[in-house]
Amino acid sequence: QVQLVESGGGSVQAGGSLRLSCAASGYTYSTNCMGWFRQAPGKEREGVAAIYTGGGTTYFADSVKGRFIISRDNAKNTVFLQMFSLRPEDTAMYYCAAGAASMGAFCYPEDFGYWGQGTQVTVSS
C-alpha cells in the first residue's frame, strides 16, 4: 500500500499562485508515476499533471500548460504542483495520485491506483 497526503491548498484571487505538495509513504518503491487530478463540482475528474519519477517525463493538461509545473523530490517521496496565474476555472478539489507506468516512461491515467484525500483550491475572480 501507498499512502498519499496532500497539503498546500487554499483560496487565492485570480492571477495568484499556490503550491501543492504530496508526500508518499509505504511501498513507494512500487510506484514510478505521480500526478495530480482535480474534480470540480458537477464535473468529471480530470488529469492535471503527471511525472514519471524514473526519468522526469512530464504531462500537462492543455488547460494548465504554461501555468503549472510539476516536480518531485525522490529522496523525500514528495511531488509538488506549482500553480501560477490561477483562474476561477481552476477551482476544484485536487487529488494526488501514484501508480506504476504500464508502458514505457509515460504515465497514463489508468496507471494511477493510489489516491490522496484531496486538497481544495478555490480561485476567486
PDB file of C-alpha atoms in Angstrom:
ATOM      1  CA  GLN A   1       0.000   0.000   0.000  1.00  0.00           C
ATOM      2  CA  VAL A   2       0.993   3.569  -0.654  1.00  0.00           C
ATOM      3  CA  GLN A   3      -0.324   6.454   1.407  1.00  0.00           C
ATOM      4  CA  LEU A   4      -0.539   9.942  -0.040  1.00  0.00           C
ATOM      5  CA  VAL A   5      -1.035  13.134   1.933  1.00  0.00           C
ATOM      6  CA  GLU A   6      -1.645  16.422   0.155  1.00  0.00           C
ATOM      7  CA  SER A   7      -1.126  19.895   1.510  1.00  0.00           C
ATOM      8  CA  GLY A   8      -0.978  23.444   0.246  1.00  0.00           C
ATOM      9  CA  GLY A   9      -4.491  24.094  -0.976  1.00  0.00           C
ATOM     10  CA  GLY A  10      -6.365  27.239  -0.142  1.00  0.00           C
ATOM     11  CA  SER A  11      -8.097  30.291  -1.501  1.00  0.00           C
ATOM     12  CA  VAL A  12      -6.472  32.768  -3.813  1.00  0.00           C
ATOM     13  CA  GLN A  13      -7.539  35.518  -6.160  1.00  0.00           C
ATOM     14  CA  ALA A  14      -7.324  35.124  -9.902  1.00  0.00           C
ATOM     15  CA  GLY A  15      -3.787  35.593 -11.082  1.00  0.00           C
ATOM     16  CA  GLY A  16      -2.349  34.290  -7.856  1.00  0.00           C
ATOM     17  CA  SER A  17      -0.213  31.255  -7.154  1.00  0.00           C
ATOM     18  CA  LEU A  18      -0.345  28.183  -4.966  1.00  0.00           C
ATOM     19  CA  ARG A  19       1.960  25.256  -4.396  1.00  0.00           C
ATOM     20  CA  LEU A  20       0.580  21.839  -3.619  1.00  0.00           C
ATOM     21  CA  SER A  21       2.648  19.121  -2.010  1.00  0.00           C
ATOM     22  CA  CYS A  22       2.069  15.401  -1.828  1.00  0.00           C
ATOM     23  CA  ALA A  23       4.058  13.183   0.482  1.00  0.00           C
ATOM     24  CA  ALA A  24       4.060   9.478  -0.267  1.00  0.00           C
ATOM     25  CA  SER A  25       4.778   6.733   2.226  1.00  0.00           C
ATOM     26  CA  GLY A  26       4.520   2.973   2.379  1.00  0.00           C
ATOM     27  CA  TYR A  27       5.522   0.813  -0.573  1.00  0.00           C
ATOM     28  CA  THR A  28       6.630   3.735  -2.690  1.00  0.00           C
ATOM     29  CA  TYR A  29       9.198   1.584  -4.478  1.00  0.00           C
ATOM     30  CA  SER A  30       6.273   0.000  -6.322  1.00  0.00           C
ATOM     31  CA  THR A  31       5.341   3.277  -7.992  1.00  0.00           C
ATOM     32  CA  ASN A  32       7.068   5.400 -10.613  1.00  0.00           C
ATOM     33  CA  CYS A  33       4.220   7.678 -11.594  1.00  0.00           C
ATOM     34  CA  MET A  34       2.932  10.535  -9.520  1.00  0.00           C
ATOM     35  CA  GLY A  35       0.387  13.040 -10.566  1.00  0.00           C
ATOM     36  CA  TRP A  36      -2.393  15.425  -9.804  1.00  0.00           C
ATOM     37  CA  PHE A  37      -6.023  15.193 -10.745  1.00  0.00           C
ATOM     38  CA  ARG A  38      -8.823  17.589  -9.994  1.00  0.00           C
ATOM     39  CA  GLN A  39     -12.571  17.490  -9.772  1.00  0.00           C
ATOM     40  CA  ALA A  40     -14.884  20.459  -9.708  1.00  0.00           C
ATOM     41  CA  PRO A  41     -18.489  20.194  -8.507  1.00  0.00           C
ATOM     42  CA  GLY A  42     -20.657  18.653 -11.188  1.00  0.00           C
ATOM     43  CA  LYS A  43     -17.705  17.781 -13.388  1.00  0.00           C
ATOM     44  CA  GLU A  44     -15.726  14.666 -14.055  1.00  0.00           C
ATOM     45  CA  ARG A  45     -12.300  14.180 -12.596  1.00  0.00           C
ATOM     46  CA  GLU A  46      -9.555  15.260 -14.955  1.00  0.00           C
ATOM     47  CA  GLY A  47      -5.851  14.740 -15.074  1.00  0.00           C
ATOM     48  CA  VAL A  48      -3.875  17.906 -14.477  1.00  0.00           C
ATOM     49  CA  ALA A  49      -0.220  16.898 -14.452  1.00  0.00           C
ATOM     50  CA  ALA A  50       1.898  13.813 -14.051  1.00  0.00           C
ATOM     51  CA  ILE A  51       5.539  12.942 -13.746  1.00  0.00           C
ATOM     52  CA  TYR A  52       7.404   9.717 -14.356  1.00  0.00           C
ATOM     53  CA  THR A  53       9.681   9.642 -11.360  1.00  0.00           C
ATOM     54  CA  GLY A  54      12.124   7.312 -13.051  1.00  0.00           C
ATOM     55  CA  GLY A  55      13.229   9.876 -15.587  1.00  0.00           C
ATOM     56  CA  GLY A  56      11.235  13.025 -15.157  1.00  0.00           C
ATOM     57  CA  THR A  57       8.909  12.789 -18.148  1.00  0.00           C
ATOM     58  CA  THR A  58       6.001  15.115 -17.521  1.00  0.00           C
ATOM     59  CA  TYR A  59       2.467  15.538 -18.784  1.00  0.00           C
ATOM     60  CA  PHE A  60       0.176  18.538 -18.520  1.00  0.00           C
ATOM     61  CA  ALA A  61      -3.430  19.049 -19.453  1.00  0.00           C
ATOM     62  CA  ASP A  62      -3.825  21.643 -22.178  1.00  0.00           C
ATOM     63  CA  SER A  63      -5.736  23.884 -19.796  1.00  0.00           C
ATOM     64  CA  VAL A  64      -2.743  24.264 -17.463  1.00  0.00           C
ATOM     65  CA  LYS A  65       0.216  24.175 -19.845  1.00  0.00           C
ATOM     66  CA  GLY A  66       2.496  27.103 -19.262  1.00  0.00           C
ATOM     67  CA  ARG A  67       0.916  27.849 -15.886  1.00  0.00           C
ATOM     68  CA  PHE A  68       1.557  24.742 -13.784  1.00  0.00           C
ATOM     69  CA  ILE A  69       4.819  22.992 -13.010  1.00  0.00           C
ATOM     70  CA  ILE A  70       5.139  19.515 -11.583  1.00  0.00           C
ATOM     71  CA  SER A  71       8.304  18.423  -9.850  1.00  0.00           C
ATOM     72  CA  ARG A  72       9.425  15.774  -7.448  1.00  0.00           C
ATOM     73  CA  ASP A  73      11.911  15.103  -4.706  1.00  0.00           C
ATOM     74  CA  ASN A  74      12.590  11.406  -4.987  1.00  0.00           C
ATOM     75  CA  ALA A  75      14.636  11.332  -1.791  1.00  0.00           C
ATOM     76  CA  LYS A  76      11.610  12.586   0.146  1.00  0.00           C
ATOM     77  CA  ASN A  77       8.993  10.763  -1.933  1.00  0.00           C
ATOM     78  CA  THR A  78       7.270  14.062  -2.478  1.00  0.00           C
ATOM     79  CA  VAL A  79       5.741  15.599  -5.559  1.00  0.00           C
ATOM     80  CA  PHE A  80       4.857  19.248  -5.967  1.00  0.00           C
ATOM     81  CA  LEU A  81       2.434  21.137  -8.160  1.00  0.00           C
ATOM     82  CA  GLN A  82       3.326  24.785  -8.540  1.00  0.00           C
ATOM     83  CA  MET A  83       0.392  26.698  -9.934  1.00  0.00           C
ATOM     84  CA  PHE A  84       0.753  30.169 -11.402  1.00  0.00           C
ATOM     85  CA  SER A  85      -1.728  32.562 -12.995  1.00  0.00           C
ATOM     86  CA  LEU A  86      -4.625  30.785 -11.379  1.00  0.00           C
ATOM     87  CA  ARG A  87      -8.071  31.205 -12.874  1.00  0.00           C
ATOM     88  CA  PRO A  88     -11.547  30.739 -11.398  1.00  0.00           C
ATOM     89  CA  GLU A  89     -11.928  27.651 -13.581  1.00  0.00           C
ATOM     90  CA  ASP A  90      -9.016  26.066 -11.716  1.00  0.00           C
ATOM     91  CA  THR A  91     -11.251  25.859  -8.660  1.00  0.00           C
ATOM     92  CA  ALA A  92     -11.570  22.209  -7.696  1.00  0.00           C
ATOM     93  CA  MET A  93     -10.569  19.536  -5.260  1.00  0.00           C
ATOM     94  CA  TYR A  94      -7.077  18.477  -6.183  1.00  0.00           C
ATOM     95  CA  TYR A  95      -6.023  14.885  -5.640  1.00  0.00           C
ATOM     96  CA  CYS A  96      -2.558  13.450  -5.579  1.00  0.00           C
ATOM     97  CA  ALA A  97      -2.181  10.058  -7.176  1.00  0.00           C
ATOM     98  CA  ALA A  98       0.514   7.443  -7.579  1.00  0.00           C
ATOM     99  CA  GLY A  99       0.955   4.318  -9.614  1.00  0.00           C
ATOM    100  CA  ALA A 100       3.165   2.260 -11.855  1.00  0.00           C
ATOM    101  CA  ALA A 101       3.732   3.027 -15.514  1.00  0.00           C
ATOM    102  CA  SER A 102       2.276   0.313 -17.713  1.00  0.00           C
ATOM    103  CA  MET A 103       4.015   1.306 -20.931  1.00  0.00           C
ATOM    104  CA  GLY A 104       7.456   2.812 -21.116  1.00  0.00           C
ATOM    105  CA  ALA A 105       8.259   6.036 -19.358  1.00  0.00           C
ATOM    106  CA  PHE A 106       4.852   7.654 -19.623  1.00  0.00           C
ATOM    107  CA  CYS A 107       2.109   7.774 -17.052  1.00  0.00           C
ATOM    108  CA  TYR A 108      -1.398   7.105 -18.294  1.00  0.00           C
ATOM    109  CA  PRO A 109      -4.480   7.940 -16.222  1.00  0.00           C
ATOM    110  CA  GLU A 110      -5.245   4.262 -15.740  1.00  0.00           C
ATOM    111  CA  ASP A 111      -1.790   3.727 -14.227  1.00  0.00           C
ATOM    112  CA  PHE A 112      -2.775   5.551 -11.058  1.00  0.00           C
ATOM    113  CA  GLY A 113      -4.106   3.284  -8.329  1.00  0.00           C
ATOM    114  CA  TYR A 114      -3.329   5.165  -5.150  1.00  0.00           C
ATOM    115  CA  TRP A 115      -5.104   8.349  -4.189  1.00  0.00           C
ATOM    116  CA  GLY A 116      -4.871  11.012  -1.538  1.00  0.00           C
ATOM    117  CA  GLN A 117      -7.785  12.567   0.283  1.00  0.00           C
ATOM    118  CA  GLY A 118      -7.630  15.766  -1.718  1.00  0.00           C
ATOM    119  CA  THR A 119      -6.983  19.410  -1.023  1.00  0.00           C
ATOM    120  CA  GLN A 120      -9.312  22.217  -2.031  1.00  0.00           C
ATOM    121  CA  VAL A 121      -8.189  25.014  -4.320  1.00  0.00           C
ATOM    122  CA  THR A 122     -10.509  27.967  -4.695  1.00  0.00           C
ATOM    123  CA  VAL A 123      -9.776  30.812  -7.080  1.00  0.00           C
ATOM    124  CA  SER A 124     -11.952  33.890  -6.872  1.00  0.00           C
ATOM    125  CA  SER A 125     -12.376  36.428  -9.630  1.00  0.00           C
TER     126      SER A 125
END
